Short mmCIF file of C-alpha atoms in Angstrom, two decimals:
data_model
loop_
_atom_site.label_atom_id
_atom_site.label_comp_id
_atom_site.label_asym_id
_atom_site.label_seq_id
_atom_site.Cartn_x
_atom_site.Cartn_y
_atom_site.Cartn_z
CA MET S 1 -57.46 -16.33 -48.03
CA ALA S 2 -54.17 -14.91 -47.12
CA SER S 3 -52.99 -14.48 -43.72
CA SER S 4 -49.72 -13.57 -41.60
CA CYS S 5 -48.85 -14.85 -38.15
CA SER S 6 -46.78 -14.23 -35.37
CA LEU S 7 -46.30 -16.04 -32.05
CA PHE S 8 -45.18 -13.92 -28.79
CA ASN S 9 -44.49 -15.51 -25.71
CA SER S 10 -46.90 -14.41 -23.75
CA LEU S 11 -50.27 -15.25 -21.22
CA SER S 12 -53.48 -13.39 -21.69
CA SER S 13 -57.19 -13.46 -20.24
CA LEU S 14 -58.69 -14.11 -23.95
CA ASN S 15 -62.08 -13.50 -25.00
CA HIS S 16 -63.20 -15.66 -27.26
CA LYS S 17 -65.73 -12.68 -29.56
CA PRO S 18 -65.28 -10.20 -32.49
CA HIS S 19 -64.52 -6.71 -31.69
CA ASN S 20 -64.69 -3.86 -34.30
CA HIS S 21 -63.79 -6.68 -37.01
CA HIS S 22 -61.07 -7.92 -34.74
CA HIS S 23 -60.96 -11.70 -33.62
CA GLN S 24 -59.49 -12.58 -30.65
CA ILE S 25 -58.46 -16.90 -29.93
CA THR S 26 -59.92 -18.12 -26.75
CA HIS S 27 -57.56 -21.40 -25.66
CA GLY S 28 -56.74 -20.71 -22.11
CA PRO S 29 -53.07 -19.82 -21.21
CA PHE S 30 -51.17 -20.12 -24.70
CA PRO S 31 -48.93 -17.83 -26.67
CA SER S 32 -51.47 -15.31 -28.53
CA ILE S 33 -51.75 -14.95 -31.99
CA SER S 34 -51.31 -11.87 -33.88
CA CYS S 35 -53.02 -12.99 -37.01
CA THR S 36 -54.67 -10.79 -40.34
CA SER S 37 -56.37 -12.45 -42.66
CA ASN S 38 -59.21 -11.72 -45.29
CA ASN S 39 -62.90 -12.71 -44.38
CA ASN S 40 -64.67 -14.16 -47.86
CA HIS S 41 -67.88 -14.91 -46.07
CA ASN S 42 -68.31 -10.93 -44.63
CA ASN S 43 -65.89 -9.50 -46.58
CA ASN S 44 -64.34 -7.48 -43.63
CA ASN S 45 -61.41 -7.96 -42.45
CA ALA S 46 -60.38 -9.75 -39.48
CA ALA S 47 -57.01 -9.25 -37.11
CA ILE S 48 -56.30 -11.49 -33.53
CA GLN S 49 -55.16 -9.53 -31.60
CA SER S 50 -52.39 -10.09 -29.69
CA SER S 51 -52.30 -8.87 -25.79
CA PRO S 52 -49.15 -7.51 -24.20
CA SER S 53 -46.01 -9.73 -23.40
CA VAL S 54 -45.92 -11.05 -19.73
CA THR S 55 -43.24 -13.09 -17.95
CA LYS S 56 -45.31 -16.60 -18.04
CA HIS S 57 -45.37 -18.37 -14.95
CA ARG S 58 -45.58 -22.40 -13.96
CA ARG S 59 -48.79 -22.63 -12.39
CA ALA S 60 -48.79 -23.56 -8.84
CA ALA S 61 -47.71 -27.06 -7.19
CA ASP S 62 -51.47 -27.90 -5.51
CA GLU S 63 -53.41 -26.79 -8.42
CA ASN S 64 -54.48 -28.82 -11.44
CA ILE S 65 -54.86 -28.25 -14.86
CA ARG S 66 -58.78 -28.91 -15.04
CA GLU S 67 -58.27 -25.64 -12.25
CA GLU S 68 -55.79 -23.66 -14.32
CA ALA S 69 -58.34 -23.76 -16.90
CA ARG S 70 -61.14 -22.32 -14.66
CA ARG S 71 -58.85 -19.45 -13.94
CA HIS S 72 -58.60 -18.67 -17.96
CA ARG S 73 -61.96 -19.34 -18.52
CA PRO S 74 -63.79 -16.36 -20.51
CA SER S 75 -65.38 -13.92 -18.43
CA SER S 76 -68.61 -14.09 -21.03
CA PRO S 77 -70.09 -17.47 -22.06
CA THR S 78 -69.61 -19.09 -25.14
CA THR S 79 -72.16 -17.77 -28.29
CA PHE S 80 -72.08 -21.27 -29.99
CA SER S 81 -74.31 -23.80 -29.58
CA SER S 82 -75.80 -27.41 -31.03
CA LYS S 83 -78.30 -29.64 -31.46
CA TYR S 84 -79.98 -32.99 -31.93
CA VAL S 85 -81.97 -32.72 -35.75
CA PRO S 86 -83.68 -35.37 -37.83
CA PHE S 87 -80.55 -36.59 -40.22
CA ASN S 88 -80.79 -35.09 -43.64
CA SER S 89 -83.81 -33.43 -42.35
CA GLY S 90 -83.82 -30.13 -44.47
CA LEU S 91 -84.50 -26.95 -43.58
CA ALA S 92 -88.42 -26.99 -43.17
CA SER S 93 -88.38 -29.57 -40.09
CA THR S 94 -89.29 -28.08 -36.97
CA GLU S 95 -88.11 -31.00 -35.22
CA SER S 96 -84.96 -30.26 -32.60
CA TYR S 97 -83.56 -31.50 -29.09
CA SER S 98 -81.41 -30.66 -26.35
CA LEU S 99 -78.29 -32.52 -26.65
CA ASP S 100 -79.27 -32.77 -22.60
CA GLU S 101 -82.27 -34.92 -24.11
CA ILE S 102 -81.69 -38.65 -23.68
CA VAL S 103 -82.73 -39.73 -27.49
CA TYR S 104 -81.35 -41.28 -30.20
CA ARG S 105 -83.89 -41.82 -33.03
CA SER S 106 -86.15 -38.92 -34.88
CA ARG S 107 -90.14 -39.12 -34.23
CA SER S 108 -90.20 -41.05 -37.15
CA GLY S 109 -87.58 -43.73 -36.05
CA GLY S 110 -84.72 -42.55 -38.44
CA LEU S 111 -81.52 -41.37 -37.62
CA LEU S 112 -80.62 -38.26 -35.83
CA ASP S 113 -77.57 -35.59 -36.37
CA VAL S 114 -75.75 -33.41 -34.38
CA GLN S 115 -76.73 -29.69 -36.39
CA HIS S 116 -74.44 -27.05 -35.10
CA ASP S 117 -75.27 -22.94 -35.07
CA MET S 118 -73.49 -22.57 -38.58
CA GLU S 119 -74.55 -18.50 -38.98
CA ALA S 120 -72.79 -17.95 -35.40
CA LEU S 121 -69.75 -20.08 -36.21
CA MET S 122 -69.58 -18.07 -39.78
CA LYS S 123 -69.55 -14.87 -37.58
CA PHE S 124 -65.28 -16.01 -37.58
CA ASP S 125 -63.54 -16.32 -40.65
CA GLY S 126 -61.53 -19.93 -42.02
CA ALA S 127 -58.13 -18.34 -41.27
CA TYR S 128 -59.25 -17.66 -37.58
CA TRP S 129 -60.31 -21.29 -36.91
CA ARG S 130 -57.37 -22.54 -38.38
CA ASP S 131 -55.15 -20.29 -36.61
CA LEU S 132 -56.87 -21.33 -33.01
CA PHE S 133 -57.03 -24.87 -33.81
CA ASP S 134 -53.56 -24.62 -35.11
CA SER S 135 -52.57 -22.99 -31.60
CA ARG S 136 -53.37 -25.52 -29.57
CA VAL S 137 -51.80 -28.83 -31.25
CA GLY S 138 -49.72 -30.24 -28.89
CA ARG S 139 -50.48 -28.22 -25.74
CA THR S 140 -51.43 -29.69 -22.05
CA THR S 141 -53.89 -26.92 -21.61
CA TRP S 142 -57.17 -28.35 -20.54
CA PRO S 143 -58.96 -29.48 -22.33
CA TYR S 144 -57.43 -28.54 -25.62
CA GLY S 145 -54.66 -31.25 -25.64
CA SER S 146 -57.17 -33.82 -27.37
CA GLY S 147 -57.09 -33.74 -31.04
CA VAL S 148 -60.90 -33.89 -30.52
CA TRP S 149 -61.50 -31.15 -27.51
CA SER S 150 -58.73 -28.66 -29.81
CA LYS S 151 -62.17 -28.58 -31.62
CA LYS S 152 -64.10 -28.10 -28.92
CA GLU S 153 -66.28 -25.03 -30.83
CA TRP S 154 -66.96 -27.15 -33.59
CA VAL S 155 -67.72 -30.29 -31.50
CA LEU S 156 -70.15 -29.57 -28.22
CA PRO S 157 -69.76 -26.00 -27.59
CA GLU S 158 -71.74 -25.78 -24.63
CA ILE S 159 -70.46 -28.40 -22.40
CA ASP S 160 -68.28 -27.15 -19.50
CA SER S 161 -64.58 -28.31 -19.04
CA ASP S 162 -64.89 -29.59 -15.70
CA ASP S 163 -67.05 -31.81 -17.28
CA ILE S 164 -65.27 -33.44 -20.71
CA VAL S 165 -63.25 -36.67 -19.63
CA SER S 166 -59.81 -37.15 -21.90
CA ALA S 167 -57.17 -38.93 -22.52
CA PHE S 168 -55.45 -36.23 -24.52
CA GLU S 169 -56.92 -38.56 -27.57
CA GLY S 170 -56.45 -37.47 -30.89
CA ASN S 171 -53.36 -36.11 -32.66
CA SER S 172 -52.63 -39.13 -34.50
CA ASN S 173 -49.92 -39.97 -36.89
CA LEU S 174 -50.04 -39.20 -40.03
CA PHE S 175 -47.29 -40.74 -42.28
CA TRP S 176 -45.81 -41.28 -45.70
CA ALA S 177 -46.20 -44.44 -46.79
CA GLU S 178 -42.97 -44.12 -48.86
CA ARG S 179 -42.01 -47.76 -49.61
CA PHE S 180 -45.49 -49.36 -49.97
CA GLY S 181 -46.78 -46.43 -52.29
CA LYS S 182 -43.92 -46.71 -54.59
CA GLN S 183 -43.10 -50.34 -54.75
CA PHE S 184 -46.87 -51.72 -54.69
CA LEU S 185 -48.68 -48.77 -56.43
CA GLY S 186 -46.32 -46.34 -58.44
CA MET S 187 -47.47 -43.60 -55.87
CA ASN S 188 -45.18 -41.02 -54.71
CA ASP S 189 -47.95 -39.34 -52.19
CA LEU S 190 -49.57 -42.26 -50.44
CA TRP S 191 -50.12 -41.42 -46.61
CA VAL S 192 -51.61 -43.64 -43.97
CA LYS S 193 -53.60 -41.98 -41.29
CA HIS S 194 -52.67 -43.78 -38.27
CA CYS S 195 -55.90 -43.43 -35.72
CA GLY S 196 -55.05 -47.03 -33.83
CA ILE S 197 -52.22 -44.44 -32.38
CA SER S 198 -54.44 -43.31 -29.54
CA HIS S 199 -55.62 -44.05 -25.74
CA THR S 200 -57.17 -47.50 -26.43
CA GLY S 201 -55.87 -48.37 -29.53
CA SER S 202 -58.26 -47.31 -32.08
CA PHE S 203 -60.25 -44.53 -33.52
CA LYS S 204 -63.26 -45.36 -31.25
CA ASP S 205 -61.40 -43.00 -28.79
CA LEU S 206 -62.67 -40.24 -30.82
CA GLY S 207 -66.22 -40.39 -30.43
CA MET S 208 -66.24 -41.90 -27.11
CA THR S 209 -64.83 -39.33 -25.30
CA VAL S 210 -67.33 -36.34 -26.78
CA LEU S 211 -70.23 -39.37 -25.83
CA VAL S 212 -68.94 -40.06 -21.86
CA SER S 213 -68.53 -36.30 -21.67
CA GLN S 214 -71.96 -35.82 -22.44
CA VAL S 215 -73.22 -38.20 -19.76
CA ASN S 216 -70.57 -37.67 -17.18
CA ARG S 217 -72.65 -33.96 -17.33
CA LEU S 218 -75.91 -35.26 -17.62
CA ARG S 219 -75.09 -37.54 -14.36
CA LYS S 220 -74.04 -34.05 -12.74
CA MET S 221 -77.25 -32.91 -14.34
CA ASN S 222 -79.11 -35.48 -11.72
CA ARG S 223 -80.68 -37.09 -15.21
CA PRO S 224 -81.35 -40.75 -14.83
CA VAL S 225 -78.23 -42.29 -16.39
CA PHE S 226 -76.88 -45.21 -13.82
CA GLY S 227 -74.52 -45.90 -16.68
CA VAL S 228 -73.06 -46.55 -20.33
CA GLY S 229 -74.10 -49.67 -22.51
CA CYS S 230 -72.81 -50.91 -25.68
CA ALA S 231 -72.83 -53.73 -28.24
CA SER S 232 -69.30 -54.31 -29.69
CA THR S 233 -67.21 -56.31 -31.59
CA GLY S 234 -64.00 -55.38 -29.96
CA ASP S 235 -62.91 -51.64 -30.50
CA THR S 236 -66.00 -50.10 -28.88
CA SER S 237 -66.21 -51.91 -25.61
CA ALA S 238 -62.42 -51.10 -25.33
CA ALA S 239 -63.11 -47.50 -25.44
CA LEU S 240 -65.86 -46.72 -23.47
CA SER S 241 -64.74 -49.09 -20.85
CA ALA S 242 -62.02 -46.65 -20.39
CA TYR S 243 -63.19 -43.14 -20.56
CA CYS S 244 -66.36 -44.83 -17.83
CA ALA S 245 -63.42 -45.91 -15.80
CA SER S 246 -61.77 -42.50 -16.13
CA ALA S 247 -64.46 -40.66 -15.25
CA GLY S 248 -66.17 -43.57 -12.82
CA ILE S 249 -68.97 -44.69 -14.67
CA PRO S 250 -70.44 -47.69 -14.33
CA SER S 251 -70.37 -49.68 -17.87
CA ILE S 252 -72.37 -52.56 -19.62
CA VAL S 253 -70.84 -54.43 -22.83
CA PHE S 254 -72.15 -56.81 -24.59
CA LEU S 255 -69.95 -59.15 -26.76
CA PRO S 256 -70.22 -61.64 -29.49
CA ALA S 257 -69.28 -65.04 -27.72
CA ASN S 258 -65.83 -66.11 -29.02
CA LYS S 259 -65.87 -63.40 -32.10
CA ILE S 260 -63.16 -61.23 -31.21
CA SER S 261 -59.29 -61.22 -30.46
CA ILE S 262 -58.07 -61.66 -27.11
CA ALA S 263 -56.45 -58.44 -26.97
CA GLN S 264 -59.97 -56.83 -27.49
CA LEU S 265 -61.80 -58.75 -25.35
CA VAL S 266 -59.13 -58.19 -22.63
CA GLN S 267 -59.64 -54.47 -22.82
CA PRO S 268 -63.21 -54.07 -21.15
CA ILE S 269 -62.46 -56.79 -18.51
CA ALA S 270 -59.22 -54.97 -17.56
CA ASN S 271 -60.92 -51.42 -17.03
CA GLY S 272 -63.51 -52.88 -14.83
CA ALA S 273 -66.79 -53.05 -17.63
CA PHE S 274 -69.49 -55.57 -16.75
CA VAL S 275 -69.05 -58.26 -19.64
CA LEU S 276 -71.44 -60.20 -21.04
CA SER S 277 -70.48 -62.74 -23.97
CA ILE S 278 -73.74 -63.23 -25.99
CA ASP S 279 -74.04 -66.71 -27.96
CA THR S 280 -74.81 -64.38 -31.57
CA ASP S 281 -73.15 -62.11 -33.65
CA PHE S 282 -72.77 -58.13 -33.55
CA ASP S 283 -75.93 -57.21 -35.29
CA GLY S 284 -77.67 -59.63 -32.37
CA CYS S 285 -75.55 -57.76 -29.55
CA MET S 286 -77.02 -54.60 -31.09
CA LYS S 287 -80.58 -55.89 -31.10
CA LEU S 288 -79.95 -56.61 -27.60
CA ILE S 289 -78.69 -53.76 -26.22
CA ARG S 290 -81.28 -51.24 -27.97
CA GLU S 291 -83.75 -53.01 -26.42
CA VAL S 292 -82.30 -53.09 -22.98
CA THR S 293 -81.81 -49.53 -23.43
CA SER S 294 -84.96 -48.49 -24.59
CA GLU S 295 -85.95 -50.53 -20.45
CA LEU S 296 -83.22 -49.60 -18.47
CA PRO S 297 -81.47 -46.13 -17.33
CA ILE S 298 -78.34 -47.39 -19.55
CA TYR S 299 -77.39 -44.89 -21.80
CA LEU S 300 -76.80 -46.45 -25.34
CA ALA S 301 -73.01 -45.83 -26.70
CA ASN S 302 -73.34 -47.30 -30.58
CA SER S 303 -73.20 -45.06 -32.91
CA LEU S 304 -76.37 -45.39 -33.26
CA ASN S 305 -75.92 -42.35 -30.96
CA SER S 306 -74.65 -39.38 -33.14
CA LEU S 307 -72.39 -37.64 -30.30
CA ARG S 308 -69.62 -40.44 -31.40
CA LEU S 309 -70.06 -38.73 -34.79
CA GLU S 310 -68.56 -35.29 -33.66
CA GLY S 311 -65.89 -36.57 -32.08
CA GLN S 312 -64.95 -38.79 -35.01
CA LYS S 313 -65.04 -35.90 -37.87
CA THR S 314 -61.81 -34.33 -36.15
CA ALA S 315 -59.46 -36.76 -37.57
CA ALA S 316 -60.82 -35.08 -40.96
CA ILE S 317 -59.66 -31.62 -39.63
CA GLU S 318 -56.51 -33.03 -38.47
CA ILE S 319 -55.85 -34.92 -41.98
CA LEU S 320 -56.06 -30.76 -43.31
CA GLN S 321 -54.17 -29.77 -40.55
CA GLN S 322 -51.42 -32.00 -41.00
CA PHE S 323 -50.90 -31.03 -44.53
CA ASP S 324 -51.37 -27.26 -43.77
CA TRP S 325 -54.89 -26.98 -44.60
CA GLU S 326 -54.32 -28.60 -47.98
CA VAL S 327 -57.13 -30.96 -48.75
CA PRO S 328 -55.73 -34.35 -50.21
CA ASP S 329 -57.72 -35.54 -53.52
CA TRP S 330 -59.22 -39.32 -51.75
CA VAL S 331 -59.55 -40.77 -48.44
CA ILE S 332 -59.95 -44.22 -47.77
CA VAL S 333 -62.02 -45.05 -44.79
CA PRO S 334 -62.93 -48.76 -43.65
CA GLY S 335 -66.78 -49.39 -43.37
CA GLY S 336 -68.78 -51.43 -40.87
CA ASN S 337 -71.33 -49.99 -38.93
CA LEU S 338 -70.78 -47.06 -41.31
CA GLY S 339 -71.08 -44.15 -38.97
CA ASN S 340 -66.99 -43.09 -39.73
CA ILE S 341 -67.04 -42.60 -43.14
CA TYR S 342 -69.99 -39.82 -42.85
CA ALA S 343 -67.77 -38.48 -40.04
CA PHE S 344 -64.91 -37.92 -42.19
CA TYR S 345 -67.71 -36.00 -44.57
CA LYS S 346 -68.73 -33.79 -41.68
CA GLY S 347 -65.39 -32.96 -41.13
CA PHE S 348 -64.32 -31.87 -44.32
CA LYS S 349 -67.68 -30.67 -44.95
CA MET S 350 -67.35 -28.35 -42.33
CA CYS S 351 -64.16 -27.11 -42.85
CA GLN S 352 -65.37 -26.39 -46.61
CA GLU S 353 -68.55 -24.17 -44.96
CA LEU S 354 -66.54 -21.98 -42.81
CA GLY S 355 -64.04 -21.10 -45.56
CA LEU S 356 -61.13 -23.29 -43.66
CA VAL S 357 -60.25 -24.92 -47.30
CA SER S 358 -61.93 -24.64 -50.84
CA LYS S 359 -62.85 -28.49 -51.64
CA ILE S 360 -63.37 -31.60 -50.11
CA PRO S 361 -61.81 -34.57 -51.26
CA ARG S 362 -63.31 -37.74 -52.51
CA LEU S 363 -63.92 -40.42 -50.13
CA VAL S 364 -63.81 -44.17 -50.77
CA CYS S 365 -65.41 -46.54 -48.23
CA ALA S 366 -63.99 -50.16 -47.66
CA GLN S 367 -65.98 -53.34 -46.76
CA ALA S 368 -64.81 -56.44 -46.63
CA ALA S 369 -66.54 -59.08 -48.60
CA ASN S 370 -68.01 -61.31 -46.36
CA ALA S 371 -70.17 -57.70 -44.81
CA ASN S 372 -70.57 -55.99 -47.82
CA PRO S 373 -74.24 -54.54 -48.19
CA LEU S 374 -73.00 -51.16 -48.81
CA TYR S 375 -70.69 -51.83 -51.49
CA LEU S 376 -74.06 -54.28 -52.73
CA TYR S 377 -76.11 -51.48 -52.44
CA TYR S 378 -73.43 -49.20 -54.62
CA LYS S 379 -73.03 -51.60 -57.00
CA SER S 380 -77.46 -51.68 -57.57
CA GLY S 381 -76.71 -48.17 -58.48
CA TRP S 382 -78.24 -47.10 -54.95
CA LYS S 383 -81.75 -48.74 -56.28
CA ASP S 384 -81.44 -51.99 -53.71
CA PHE S 385 -80.47 -52.34 -50.44
CA LYS S 386 -80.83 -55.41 -48.65
CA ALA S 387 -78.77 -56.28 -44.89
CA VAL S 388 -77.11 -59.32 -45.05
CA ARG S 389 -75.63 -61.72 -42.60
CA ALA S 390 -72.40 -60.95 -42.24
CA ASN S 391 -70.05 -64.18 -42.57
CA THR S 392 -66.68 -64.74 -40.66
CA THR S 393 -63.99 -62.62 -41.15
CA PHE S 394 -60.38 -61.03 -39.91
CA ALA S 395 -61.84 -57.78 -40.17
CA SER S 396 -63.51 -58.63 -37.04
CA ALA S 397 -64.32 -54.63 -36.39
CA ILE S 398 -66.65 -54.13 -39.71
CA GLN S 399 -68.73 -57.65 -39.64
CA ILE S 400 -72.15 -56.04 -39.67
CA GLY S 401 -74.51 -57.17 -41.78
CA ASP S 402 -77.24 -54.48 -41.22
CA PRO S 403 -75.24 -51.17 -40.81
CA VAL S 404 -76.84 -48.70 -38.24
CA SER S 405 -75.64 -45.30 -40.67
CA ILE S 406 -76.19 -46.61 -43.80
CA ASP S 407 -78.28 -43.63 -44.64
CA ARG S 408 -75.59 -41.42 -43.30
CA ALA S 409 -73.43 -42.97 -45.52
CA VAL S 410 -75.02 -42.91 -48.77
CA TYR S 411 -75.60 -39.19 -48.05
CA ALA S 412 -71.62 -38.42 -47.25
CA LEU S 413 -70.46 -40.35 -50.74
CA LYS S 414 -73.22 -39.14 -52.99
CA ASN S 415 -72.00 -35.74 -51.99
CA SER S 416 -68.38 -36.38 -52.31
CA ASN S 417 -68.53 -38.85 -55.25
CA GLY S 418 -67.68 -41.60 -53.73
CA ILE S 419 -66.65 -44.89 -54.67
CA VAL S 420 -67.39 -47.87 -52.81
CA GLU S 421 -65.29 -50.91 -52.97
CA GLU S 422 -64.46 -54.53 -51.28
CA ALA S 423 -61.68 -56.97 -49.96
CA THR S 424 -62.04 -60.51 -50.25
CA GLU S 425 -60.34 -62.33 -47.31
CA GLU S 426 -57.00 -63.23 -49.16
CA GLU S 427 -56.91 -59.93 -50.47
CA LEU S 428 -57.06 -57.95 -47.38
CA MET S 429 -54.88 -60.04 -45.18
CA ASP S 430 -52.18 -60.59 -48.34
CA ALA S 431 -52.41 -56.36 -48.10
CA MET S 432 -51.70 -55.95 -44.71
CA ALA S 433 -49.03 -58.35 -45.06
CA GLN S 434 -47.59 -56.55 -47.81
CA ALA S 435 -48.07 -53.16 -45.34
CA ASP S 436 -46.35 -55.23 -42.64
CA SER S 437 -43.34 -55.88 -44.58
CA THR S 438 -43.06 -52.34 -45.26
CA GLY S 439 -42.91 -51.60 -41.32
CA MET S 440 -46.24 -50.37 -40.96
CA PHE S 441 -47.91 -53.51 -39.07
CA ILE S 442 -51.71 -52.26 -39.36
CA CYS S 443 -54.63 -54.32 -38.71
CA PRO S 444 -56.83 -55.91 -41.24
CA HIS S 445 -59.42 -53.24 -41.75
CA THR S 446 -56.64 -51.18 -43.06
CA GLY S 447 -55.81 -54.10 -45.12
CA VAL S 448 -59.58 -53.79 -46.20
CA ALA S 449 -58.86 -49.95 -47.27
CA LEU S 450 -55.36 -50.86 -48.54
CA THR S 451 -57.20 -53.66 -50.97
CA ALA S 452 -59.75 -50.89 -52.34
CA LEU S 453 -56.68 -48.67 -53.08
CA ILE S 454 -54.55 -51.45 -55.13
CA LYS S 455 -58.14 -51.88 -56.36
CA LEU S 456 -58.62 -47.95 -57.45
CA ARG S 457 -54.98 -47.62 -58.65
CA ASN S 458 -54.47 -50.76 -60.60
CA SER S 459 -57.98 -49.33 -62.78
CA GLY S 460 -56.77 -46.31 -63.13
CA VAL S 461 -59.30 -44.54 -61.15
CA ILE S 462 -56.73 -43.34 -58.52
CA GLY S 463 -53.93 -41.84 -60.19
CA PRO S 464 -49.80 -42.53 -59.24
CA MET S 465 -49.80 -38.29 -58.74
CA ASP S 466 -52.72 -38.34 -56.45
CA ARG S 467 -52.19 -37.35 -53.02
CA ALA S 468 -54.51 -40.23 -51.23
CA VAL S 469 -55.23 -41.12 -47.43
CA VAL S 470 -55.64 -44.32 -46.12
CA VAL S 471 -57.30 -44.41 -42.58
CA SER S 472 -56.03 -47.10 -40.22
CA THR S 473 -58.54 -47.49 -38.15
CA ALA S 474 -57.06 -49.68 -35.08
CA HIS S 475 -53.62 -51.12 -33.91
CA GLY S 476 -51.75 -53.72 -35.50
CA LEU S 477 -51.01 -55.09 -31.60
CA LYS S 478 -54.55 -55.97 -31.91
CA PHE S 479 -54.62 -58.74 -34.34
CA THR S 480 -51.34 -60.33 -33.51
CA GLN S 481 -53.34 -64.22 -34.12
CA SER S 482 -54.46 -63.21 -37.58
CA LYS S 483 -50.75 -62.24 -38.26
CA ILE S 484 -49.18 -65.45 -36.56
CA ASP S 485 -52.00 -67.77 -38.69
CA TYR S 486 -51.23 -66.01 -41.81
CA HIS S 487 -47.13 -66.06 -41.49
CA SER S 488 -47.69 -69.79 -40.38
CA LYS S 489 -49.65 -70.51 -43.51
CA THR S 490 -52.80 -72.14 -41.37
CA ILE S 491 -55.43 -70.71 -42.91
CA ALA S 492 -57.45 -72.55 -44.39
CA ASP S 493 -57.78 -72.05 -48.56
CA MET S 494 -55.62 -69.00 -48.64
CA ALA S 495 -52.28 -69.65 -50.43
CA CYS S 496 -50.56 -66.30 -47.90
CA ARG S 497 -48.52 -65.30 -50.81
CA PHE S 498 -46.65 -62.95 -48.62
CA ALA S 499 -46.00 -65.02 -45.49
CA ASN S 500 -42.69 -65.02 -43.85
CA PRO S 501 -42.47 -67.93 -41.37
CA PRO S 502 -39.16 -68.40 -39.48
CA VAL S 503 -36.32 -70.70 -40.39
CA GLN S 504 -35.58 -73.86 -38.30
CA VAL S 505 -32.14 -74.57 -37.94
CA GLU S 506 -29.72 -76.22 -35.26
CA ALA S 507 -27.68 -74.37 -33.31
CA ASP S 508 -24.27 -75.04 -35.46
CA PHE S 509 -22.17 -72.11 -36.70
CA GLY S 510 -21.97 -74.39 -40.16
CA LYS S 511 -25.06 -74.86 -40.53
CA VAL S 512 -26.28 -71.40 -39.51
CA MET S 513 -23.70 -70.05 -42.20
CA ASP S 514 -25.30 -71.64 -45.31
CA VAL S 515 -28.57 -70.77 -44.14
CA LEU S 516 -27.71 -67.31 -43.92
CA LYS S 517 -25.42 -67.12 -47.57
CA LYS S 518 -28.59 -68.88 -49.22
CA TYR S 519 -30.57 -66.27 -47.40
CA LEU S 520 -28.09 -63.44 -48.79
CA LYS S 521 -27.59 -64.46 -52.33
CA HIS S 522 -31.88 -64.65 -52.64
CA LYS S 523 -31.59 -60.88 -51.59
CA ALA S 524 -28.52 -60.27 -53.57
CA LEU S 525 -30.68 -61.72 -56.51
CA LYS S 526 -33.48 -59.76 -56.14
#
């Protein structure tokens, strides 16, 4: 699909509707984009019209960005919509729910999915959507400065921008892992999508901005929602509490006692959440929060709630944007409750169906061996799924033995020719240390994903010329204790082969010189 675009420094009042086979981008006070493209969906030509050039003025000092966005709101309402439907129900199903209903399961007890009006979205061709999304990157215009809300039409198209709760999350770094790829894998095209570079330090922000925004809308509609609750192994509670605090909505958090890092525990506490430390594991906390939310006016925020996946899928779209809409060969995602692997699939698949790209990457879901029900199911040929008792793992956020989104994950993997791999504790910690030694400073969950990459590369499944993207789900600063233990070599039954402990030396010039000379000689020999 060919397109030619030119940017003009102008402001316009932009309406989001096709007119005489021309598209006009709606994104508030942006420079307008003139673009000619071929529409593969309806075989007509589309052109994004530029408006007359005008002088750009800074908004008035007493006007905030929400008010500015209100001034530039399209005169006609959006024609896009979405609804809940039973997951993978097919076209024959007539069951559906408004997103304004408080519902988490289908009538049969199965998962729900957010379904968009694809027919309405297809009225605009792939070039239109690419140019629209690209035009919003790096802006401060409300709410499009967010990597999530820059795709608002594909996320929650009907929500009023005034109801959105956002910290301009997303737009996370996709960086070339040059040294790690070349030194450890013989790869030249390895990339890391660092979703941990976000507001609360994990990818969970992407989904939570959507969920809390919808709760904000429901509360304004006087629906019976007192607050929002979640079970968490750390990152979900951090994201939930931060967005609820921003909106002034009470948050309630169930945490498994003594099973998360201090850095993760302090975030919901600092954000004013009501935190319950419960003597069980994540699966036990999840069971309790589901029972509680069925009895009290507390909205469930775990990934059983499909709204979160709408935000998380935007990371997949960002990857395509960052590669100038070229599709990587592989995307490797750590998996615990398994919503994220489906979210990535959904983001890639929407881009394919709407003509932004022609294919999707192969997906890999990486699990810790101590909590690996999806891996065991995959190895059985998808014949015999059994929940497991999750054992302790340094990758604490994926220490889940009975994942809610198992059906979603299997669907995503089957439809992307996907693979499941696992990492032992020693493997994931070694991979994390190797990555850190090349400047990354990653979390243990990313160590799980890197281990999967290493195994697939060593077996020849991933080739040396393949373009692979590893999704890093949280910031390494949340897991400093595990890094300290590794480099101190205090982890029982672990060799810690890549440990780099500090060298103790007296405050004596001669002894310092001796140590340094020995070190330099060692490095020179390497």
